[in-house]
Coordinates of C-alpha atoms in Angstrom, one line a residue:
X950 CA 34.6 -29.7 -28.6
X951 CA 38.0 -29.7 -26.9
X952 CA 39.0 -32.2 -24.3
X953 CA 41.0 -30.6 -21.5
X954 CA 43.0 -32.6 -18.9
X955 CA 44.1 -31.3 -15.5
X956 CA 45.9 -31.8 -12.3
X957 CA 44.5 -30.0 -9.3
X958 CA 45.7 -29.3 -5.7
X959 CA 45.8 -26.5 -3.2
X960 CA 47.3 -23.4 -4.6
X961 CA 50.0 -23.4 -1.9
X962 CA 51.1 -26.9 -2.9
X963 CA 51.3 -26.2 -6.7
X964 CA 52.8 -22.7 -6.3
X965 CA 55.0 -22.9 -3.2
X966 CA 55.7 -26.4 -2.1
X967 CA 56.4 -28.0 -5.5
X968 CA 58.9 -26.7 -8.1
X969 CA 56.0 -26.4 -10.7
X970 CA 57.1 -22.9 -11.9
X971 CA 60.5 -24.4 -13.0
X972 CA 58.7 -27.2 -14.9
X973 CA 56.3 -24.7 -16.6
X974 CA 59.0 -22.3 -17.5
X975 CA 61.1 -25.0 -19.1
X976 CA 58.1 -26.3 -21.1
X977 CA 57.4 -22.8 -22.3
X978 CA 61.0 -22.4 -23.4
X979 CA 60.9 -25.7 -25.2
X980 CA 57.7 -24.7 -27.0
X981 CA 59.1 -21.3 -28.1
X982 CA 62.3 -23.0 -29.5
X983 CA 60.2 -25.5 -31.4
X984 CA 57.5 -22.9 -32.5
X985 CA 54.9 -24.9 -30.8
X986 CA 51.6 -23.3 -29.6
X987 CA 51.1 -23.3 -25.8
X988 CA 48.6 -25.9 -24.6
X989 CA 48.9 -25.6 -20.9
X990 CA 47.9 -23.0 -18.3
X991 CA 48.2 -22.6 -14.5
X992 CA 44.8 -21.4 -13.1
X993 CA 44.3 -20.2 -9.5
X994 CA 40.8 -21.0 -8.2
X995 CA 39.5 -22.3 -11.7
X996 CA 35.7 -22.2 -12.0
X997 CA 35.5 -25.6 -13.7
X998 CA 36.3 -27.2 -10.4
X999 CA 33.0 -25.7 -8.9
X1000 CA 30.8 -27.7 -11.3
X1001 CA 28.6 -30.7 -10.3
X1002 CA 30.9 -33.1 -12.1
X1003 CA 33.9 -32.3 -9.9
X1004 CA 32.1 -32.2 -6.5
X1005 CA 33.8 -35.3 -5.2
X1006 CA 37.2 -34.2 -6.4
X1007 CA 37.0 -30.7 -4.9
X1008 CA 36.2 -32.1 -1.4
X1009 CA 39.7 -33.6 -1.5
X1010 CA 41.5 -30.5 -2.4
X1011 CA 42.3 -27.9 0.2
X1012 CA 41.2 -24.3 -0.5
X1013 CA 42.0 -22.3 -2.4
X1014 CA 42.6 -24.7 -5.2
X1015 CA 44.8 -24.4 -8.4
X1016 CA 45.1 -26.4 -11.5
X1017 CA 47.3 -27.0 -14.5
X1018 CA 45.0 -27.3 -17.4
X1019 CA 46.2 -28.7 -20.8
X1020 CA 45.0 -30.3 -24.0
X1021 CA 48.0 -32.6 -23.8
X1022 CA 47.1 -35.7 -21.9
X1023 CA 50.7 -36.9 -21.7
X1024 CA 51.8 -33.7 -20.0
X1025 CA 49.2 -34.1 -17.3
X1026 CA 50.2 -37.8 -16.8
X1027 CA 53.8 -36.6 -16.4
X1028 CA 52.7 -33.9 -13.8
X1029 CA 50.7 -36.5 -11.9
X1030 CA 53.8 -38.8 -11.8
X1031 CA 56.0 -35.9 -10.8
X1032 CA 53.8 -34.2 -8.2
X1033 CA 52.1 -37.3 -6.8
X1034 CA 49.7 -35.6 -4.4
X1035 CA 47.4 -34.1 -7.0
X1036 CA 43.9 -34.9 -8.3
X1037 CA 43.5 -35.6 -12.0
X1038 CA 40.5 -35.1 -14.2
X1039 CA 39.3 -34.3 -17.6
X1040 CA 36.3 -32.6 -19.3
X1041 CA 35.0 -31.6 -22.7
X1042 CA 34.3 -27.9 -23.3
X1043 CA 32.0 -26.3 -24.0
X1044 CA 29.3 -28.2 -22.1
X1045 CA 26.3 -27.3 -20.1
X1046 CA 28.3 -26.3 -17.0
X1047 CA 31.6 -25.2 -18.4
X1048 CA 31.5 -22.6 -21.2
X1049 CA 35.0 -21.1 -20.5
X1050 CA 37.7 -23.5 -19.3
X1051 CA 39.9 -20.6 -18.3
X1052 CA 37.5 -18.7 -16.1
X1053 CA 38.7 -18.2 -12.5
X1054 CA 36.7 -17.2 -9.4

């Protein structure tokens, strides 16, 4: 099983109001320079947010939602501190409700 960490907010907040694209591009550049495998993804309307374990969380996020998903907990903590107005969570996959962490609606 893999543990995934995420920050989630409205798609508008993550893709328009905050300079998230710049942060992700810089991180991708750094990973390429250091031959490191990518461990983060921006997902628009991720299916994992529709599961029972995140019902309370999704009621706080305006629709449509988006999330940055990563296996690097420190990166998600950095994003939470940088973006402030985001929800944070984690899950192990695969599990009974989430078989594909990258599935989008």
